[in-house]
Tab-separated table of C-alpha atoms in Angstrom:
chain	number	residue	atom	x	y	z
A	1	MET	CA	17.984	-14.764	-2.877
A	2	THR	CA	19.764	-11.469	-3.438
A	3	LEU	CA	19.448	-9.890	-6.866
A	4	LYS	CA	22.584	-9.347	-8.936
A	5	ARG	CA	23.951	-5.889	-9.603
A	6	ASP	CA	23.105	-5.941	-13.300
A	7	GLU	CA	19.352	-6.281	-12.735
A	8	ASN	CA	17.007	-3.330	-13.011
A	9	ILE	CA	14.047	-2.882	-10.684
A	10	VAL	CA	10.957	-0.690	-10.809
A	11	ARG	CA	8.592	0.851	-8.283
A	12	ALA	CA	5.038	2.049	-8.877
A	13	VAL	CA	4.501	5.771	-8.298
A	14	CYS	CA	0.900	6.614	-7.461
A	15	SER	CA	-0.776	10.007	-7.063
A	16	ASP	CA	-0.143	10.151	-3.307
A	17	LYS	CA	3.612	10.109	-4.045
A	18	PHE	CA	3.727	12.342	-7.125
A	19	ASP	CA	2.062	15.719	-7.614
A	20	GLY	CA	3.149	16.444	-11.163
A	21	MET	CA	6.279	18.306	-10.000
A	22	ARG	CA	8.134	16.226	-7.429
A	23	LEU	CA	8.395	12.640	-6.214
A	24	SER	CA	7.829	11.984	-2.529
A	25	PRO	CA	10.971	10.968	-0.630
A	26	SER	CA	8.817	8.459	1.256
A	27	LEU	CA	8.695	6.463	-1.984
A	28	PHE	CA	11.930	4.807	-0.794
A	29	ALA	CA	12.144	5.794	2.889
A	30	GLY	CA	11.555	3.124	5.536
A	31	SER	CA	12.120	-0.623	5.367
A	32	ASN	CA	10.863	-3.496	3.196
A	33	THR	CA	10.319	-1.286	0.174
A	34	SER	CA	8.387	-3.121	-2.555
A	35	VAL	CA	9.946	-3.235	-6.001
A	36	SER	CA	9.585	-5.433	-9.073
A	37	ARG	CA	12.089	-7.019	-11.459
A	38	LEU	CA	12.351	-5.992	-15.083
A	39	SER	CA	14.238	-9.202	-15.877
A	40	LEU	CA	11.026	-11.174	-15.314
A	41	ILE	CA	8.328	-8.744	-16.466
A	42	SER	CA	8.787	-6.040	-19.100
A	43	LEU	CA	8.200	-2.384	-18.341
A	44	GLU	CA	5.172	-2.418	-20.629
A	45	ASN	CA	3.618	-5.311	-18.726
A	46	HIS	CA	4.397	-3.667	-15.393
A	47	TRP	CA	2.045	-0.817	-16.326
A	48	GLU	CA	-0.780	-3.301	-16.682
A	49	LEU	CA	0.206	-5.208	-13.533
A	50	PHE	CA	0.428	-2.076	-11.374
A	51	ARG	CA	-2.828	-0.718	-12.750
A	52	ARG	CA	-4.595	-3.926	-11.804
A	53	HIS	CA	-3.035	-4.484	-8.392
A	54	VAL	CA	-1.456	-1.309	-7.002
A	55	GLN	CA	-3.544	1.680	-7.973
A	56	LYS	CA	-6.976	2.179	-6.400
A	57	PRO	CA	-8.910	4.536	-8.621
A	58	PRO	CA	-10.409	7.028	-8.550
A	59	HIS	CA	-8.407	8.541	-5.698
A	60	ARG	CA	-5.093	6.686	-5.996
A	61	THR	CA	-3.946	6.377	-9.574
A	62	LEU	CA	-0.739	5.071	-11.121
A	63	GLU	CA	1.150	8.124	-12.393
A	64	ARG	CA	4.702	6.981	-13.125
A	65	ILE	CA	7.017	3.968	-12.905
A	66	ALA	CA	10.430	4.631	-11.365
A	67	GLU	CA	13.381	2.468	-12.432
A	68	ILE	CA	16.842	1.970	-10.962
A	69	ASN	CA	19.689	-0.470	-11.482
A	70	VAL	CA	20.450	-2.697	-8.465
A	71	GLY	CA	24.199	-1.965	-8.615
A	72	GLN	CA	23.502	1.746	-8.767
A	73	LEU	CA	21.192	1.430	-5.748
A	74	GLU	CA	23.872	-0.424	-3.791
A	75	ASP	CA	26.432	2.233	-4.700
A	76	VAL	CA	24.149	5.072	-3.586
A	77	GLY	CA	23.818	3.354	-0.202
A	78	GLY	CA	27.530	2.692	0.087
A	79	ASN	CA	28.470	6.261	-0.805
A	80	HIS	CA	25.971	7.809	1.578
A	81	ASN	CA	27.016	9.270	4.920
A	82	PRO	CA	26.688	7.115	6.980
A	83	PRO	CA	27.188	4.250	4.490
A	84	THR	CA	24.221	1.903	4.262
A	85	GLN	CA	24.510	-1.545	2.738
A	86	LEU	CA	21.496	-1.963	0.513
A	87	SER	CA	20.336	-5.120	-1.210
A	88	VAL	CA	17.333	-6.298	-3.162
A	89	GLU	CA	15.854	-9.665	-2.197
A	90	GLU	CA	13.521	-11.894	-4.207
A	91	ASP	CA	10.022	-11.942	-2.705
A	92	PRO	CA	7.598	-13.422	-5.253
A	93	LEU	CA	3.909	-12.892	-4.547
A	94	ALA	CA	0.829	-14.572	-5.989
A	95	TRP	CA	-0.038	-11.490	-8.037
A	96	ASN	CA	3.534	-10.651	-8.983
A	97	GLN	CA	6.213	-13.300	-9.396
A	98	ALA	CA	8.724	-10.489	-10.033
A	99	HIS	CA	8.117	-8.882	-6.644
A	100	ALA	CA	11.201	-8.125	-4.552
A	101	ILE	CA	11.989	-6.017	-1.514
A	102	ILE	CA	14.712	-3.717	-0.271
A	103	PRO	CA	14.728	-4.928	3.358
A	104	GLN	CA	17.022	-2.335	4.930
A	105	LYS	CA	15.713	0.785	6.628
A	106	ILE	CA	16.327	3.739	4.328
A	107	SER	CA	16.701	7.163	5.909
A	108	ARG	CA	15.143	10.325	4.492
A	109	GLY	CA	18.526	11.574	3.310
A	110	LEU	CA	19.372	8.318	1.588
A	111	ALA	CA	15.903	8.153	0.023
A	112	ASN	CA	16.543	11.607	-1.364
A	113	ALA	CA	19.809	10.415	-2.926
A	114	ILE	CA	18.034	7.403	-4.471
A	115	LEU	CA	15.358	9.644	-6.011
A	116	LYS	CA	18.065	11.489	-7.937
A	117	LYS	CA	19.205	8.260	-9.619
A	118	LEU	CA	15.775	7.134	-10.779
A	119	ALA	CA	14.674	6.929	-14.380
A	120	VAL	CA	11.038	7.984	-14.220
A	121	HIS	CA	8.771	6.545	-16.904
A	122	LYS	CA	5.514	8.079	-18.048
A	123	SER	CA	2.731	6.056	-19.642
A	124	ASP	CA	2.411	6.457	-23.428
F	1	MET	CA	-5.380	17.113	-10.928
F	2	MET	CA	-8.103	19.207	-9.372
F	3	PHE	CA	-9.863	17.498	-6.528
F	4	THR	CA	-11.367	20.467	-4.844
F	5	GLU	CA	-14.671	20.481	-6.675
F	6	GLN	CA	-15.489	17.132	-5.125
F	7	ILE	CA	-15.247	18.322	-1.572
F	8	SER	CA	-17.998	20.381	-0.103
F	9	ASN	CA	-17.524	22.851	2.708
F	10	GLN	CA	-20.050	20.929	4.743
F	11	ARG	CA	-18.009	17.742	4.477
F	12	LEU	CA	-14.824	19.535	5.432
F	13	GLN	CA	-16.420	21.059	8.498
F	14	SER	CA	-17.865	17.718	9.487
F	15	ALA	CA	-14.479	16.042	9.105
F	16	MET	CA	-12.801	18.780	11.123
F	17	GLY	CA	-15.277	18.431	13.950
F	18	SER	CA	-15.032	14.670	14.093
F	19	CYS	CA	-11.254	14.562	14.374
F	20	GLY	CA	-10.855	17.241	17.037
F	21	PHE	CA	-9.111	19.491	14.579
F	22	LEU	CA	-7.148	22.322	16.174
F	23	ASN	CA	-8.045	21.312	19.676
F	24	PRO	CA	-5.934	23.609	21.872
F	25	THR	CA	-5.269	20.834	24.367
F	26	MET	CA	-3.567	18.622	21.802
F	27	THR	CA	-0.193	20.338	21.695
F	28	PRO	CA	1.420	23.517	22.982
F	29	HIS	CA	1.409	26.629	20.773
F	30	THR	CA	-1.862	25.618	19.156
F	31	SER	CA	-3.433	28.415	17.212
F	32	MET	CA	-7.168	28.449	16.818
F	33	LEU	CA	-7.879	28.714	13.127
F	34	ASP	CA	-11.399	28.753	11.837
F	35	GLN	CA	-12.192	27.262	8.465
F	36	PRO	CA	-11.632	30.402	6.323
F	37	GLU	CA	-8.321	31.084	8.075
F	38	MET	CA	-7.208	27.515	7.497
F	39	GLU	CA	-8.126	27.777	3.819
F	40	ASP	CA	-6.169	31.036	3.563
F	41	VAL	CA	-3.049	29.508	5.084
F	42	LEU	CA	-3.204	26.469	2.821
F	43	LEU	CA	-3.820	28.512	-0.307
F	44	GLN	CA	-1.249	31.206	0.421
F	45	LYS	CA	1.538	28.802	1.329
F	46	LEU	CA	0.820	25.853	-0.973
F	47	GLY	CA	-1.112	27.257	-3.919
F	48	VAL	CA	-4.188	25.642	-5.418
F	49	ARG	CA	-2.487	22.315	-6.137
F	50	GLY	CA	-1.235	21.824	-2.572
F	51	TRP	CA	-4.489	23.080	-1.115
F	52	GLY	CA	-6.479	20.568	-3.162
F	53	ARG	CA	-4.154	17.676	-2.382
F	54	THR	CA	-4.252	18.440	1.330
F	55	HIS	CA	-8.043	18.361	1.399
F	56	TYR	CA	-8.069	15.224	-0.699
F	57	PHE	CA	-5.696	13.437	1.686
F	58	ARG	CA	-7.780	14.488	4.683
F	59	ASN	CA	-11.132	13.544	3.302
F	60	VAL	CA	-10.744	10.804	0.716
F	61	PHE	CA	-7.824	8.622	1.821
F	62	GLN	CA	-9.377	6.429	4.476
F	63	SER	CA	-7.668	3.600	6.381
F	64	GLY	CA	-6.568	0.785	4.099
F	65	TRP	CA	-5.730	2.999	1.122
F	66	GLY	CA	-2.060	2.014	0.803
F	67	GLU	CA	-0.028	-0.288	-1.375
F	68	HIS	CA	-0.756	-3.378	0.711
F	69	GLY	CA	-4.087	-2.140	2.059
F	70	ASN	CA	-2.449	-1.013	5.280
F	71	GLY	CA	-2.221	2.724	4.637
F	72	LYS	CA	-3.443	4.880	7.493
F	73	SER	CA	-5.658	7.915	7.233
F	74	LEU	CA	-4.057	11.295	7.878
F	75	SER	CA	-3.318	11.781	11.560
F	76	PRO	CA	-5.186	14.803	13.018
F	77	ARG	CA	-2.153	15.558	15.186
F	78	ALA	CA	0.151	15.508	12.172
F	79	PHE	CA	-2.208	17.755	10.255
F	80	GLU	CA	-2.477	20.159	13.166
F	81	ALA	CA	1.311	20.479	13.308
F	82	PHE	CA	1.526	20.804	9.530
F	83	LEU	CA	-0.888	23.724	9.625
F	84	ARG	CA	0.906	25.490	12.455
F	85	PHE	CA	4.195	25.061	10.618
F	86	LEU	CA	2.704	26.516	7.450
F	87	GLN	CA	1.523	29.556	9.368
F	88	ALA	CA	5.050	30.265	10.555
F	89	VAL	CA	7.328	29.229	7.691
F	90	GLN	CA	8.435	31.535	4.878
F	91	PHE	CA	9.147	29.788	1.594
F	92	PRO	CA	11.606	31.345	-0.862
F	93	ALA	CA	10.089	33.120	-3.847
F	94	MET	CA	10.494	30.354	-6.424
F	95	ASP	CA	8.620	29.218	-9.493
F	96	LYS	CA	7.651	25.861	-8.008
F	97	GLU	CA	5.234	25.797	-5.103
F	98	PRO	CA	5.843	23.321	-2.270
F	99	SER	CA	4.664	19.729	-2.721
F	100	VAL	CA	2.459	17.800	-0.294
F	101	PHE	CA	2.443	14.008	0.030
F	102	LEU	CA	0.626	11.511	2.227
F	103	THR	CA	2.681	8.621	3.588
F	104	ASP	CA	1.439	5.087	4.260
F	105	GLN	CA	1.813	5.802	7.987
F	106	GLY	CA	-0.780	8.589	7.843
F	107	THR	CA	1.768	11.369	8.118
F	108	ILE	CA	2.130	14.310	5.770
F	109	GLU	CA	5.247	15.425	3.906
F	110	LEU	CA	6.140	18.900	2.717
F	111	CYS	CA	8.939	19.391	0.164
F	112	TRP	CA	10.397	22.479	-1.469
F	113	GLU	CA	13.745	23.880	-2.609
F	114	ASP	CA	15.830	26.526	-0.865
F	115	THR	CA	17.353	29.507	-2.691
F	116	ARG	CA	20.269	27.295	-3.807
F	117	GLY	CA	17.862	24.825	-5.354
F	118	ALA	CA	18.595	22.178	-2.710
F	119	SER	CA	15.735	20.103	-1.358
F	120	VAL	CA	14.143	20.848	2.015
F	121	GLN	CA	11.786	18.214	3.413
F	122	VAL	CA	9.652	17.922	6.533
F	123	GLU	CA	7.473	14.968	7.511
F	124	PHE	CA	4.836	15.739	10.143
F	125	ARG	CA	4.301	12.654	12.257
F	126	ARG	CA	2.037	12.071	15.237
F	127	ASN	CA	4.429	13.384	17.869
F	128	ASP	CA	7.301	15.032	16.048
F	129	ALA	CA	8.586	16.310	12.741
F	130	GLU	CA	11.417	14.730	10.791
F	131	TYR	CA	13.349	17.083	8.532
F	132	PHE	CA	16.091	16.897	5.929
F	133	LEU	CA	18.247	19.640	4.439
F	134	GLU	CA	19.935	18.493	1.249
F	135	HIS	CA	22.347	21.428	1.241
F	136	SER	CA	24.070	20.360	4.461
F	137	GLY	CA	22.924	16.746	4.571
F	138	GLU	CA	21.403	17.469	7.980
F	139	GLU	CA	18.642	15.099	9.097
F	140	GLY	CA	16.841	15.296	12.403
F	141	THR	CA	13.632	15.285	14.361
F	142	MET	CA	12.027	17.978	16.483
F	143	ASP	CA	9.101	17.533	18.824
F	144	TYR	CA	6.125	19.786	18.396
F	145	ARG	CA	7.113	22.093	21.255
F	146	SER	CA	9.903	23.253	18.934
F	147	LEU	CA	7.767	23.544	15.830
F	148	LEU	CA	8.108	27.310	15.524
F	149	ALA	CA	11.869	27.029	15.913
F	150	LEU	CA	11.876	24.475	13.088
F	151	ALA	CA	9.825	26.833	10.912
F	152	GLN	CA	12.335	29.603	11.573
F	153	LYS	CA	15.261	27.315	10.854
F	154	LEU	CA	13.818	26.259	7.503
F	155	SER	CA	12.496	29.654	6.421
F	156	ALA	CA	14.024	31.488	3.479
């Protein structure tokens, strides 16, 4: 099922995709991008979830959590040249019932535009 | 993060030998860099942070590292092209040094800003480079025979 525009989603940002200065555009480039729903799991609990299941210390550590609103994501796609219809689809997994995916292929240019709309959270 | 202390010269040389690093038969325009020359290029163009991350990606991120355990190790061909590009490109004199990222596909990304502050990005893949210029919105790919032309195009 497609997520509604008023939902917010998050994506784990590990050390391979963040160097302390910039986020990697490949964070959103490509297809079937994994995200997770804040409506089902709080941001605070996502830190714990991602630390347990996404990061692989010591070499790949969770550095940030990037957040975007689904409607905002759809608008970025629609306003891009060429326009790209983006959606977020439910895709619950055993380790994360809030898991969802952006199925469409996202170009480098569009990924760059998405990065600019992200709210990037740092662990307390 | 400083990774460099963890990586010995011996390990780097071993890794280079095992992956056919800088084999002149791999692609046209290959330049034969020995280890000190390679270190110089990485340090001069990327600074200590980029230098350390590059070595870390080459030597620590093995197959299966990614989000779903399907991340690939850094492609020797992609790294070879990345190094040749670094030799040729001139970055603008800015406060922020370029950033280096490893993708799940085992390719390597280089990102910086031009003199206008707009993002410039290149992803070195196995057989070609994909680039993006935020200023003009231009996206494209170039095969490795045109790598020097790409470096000129993206130079400050």
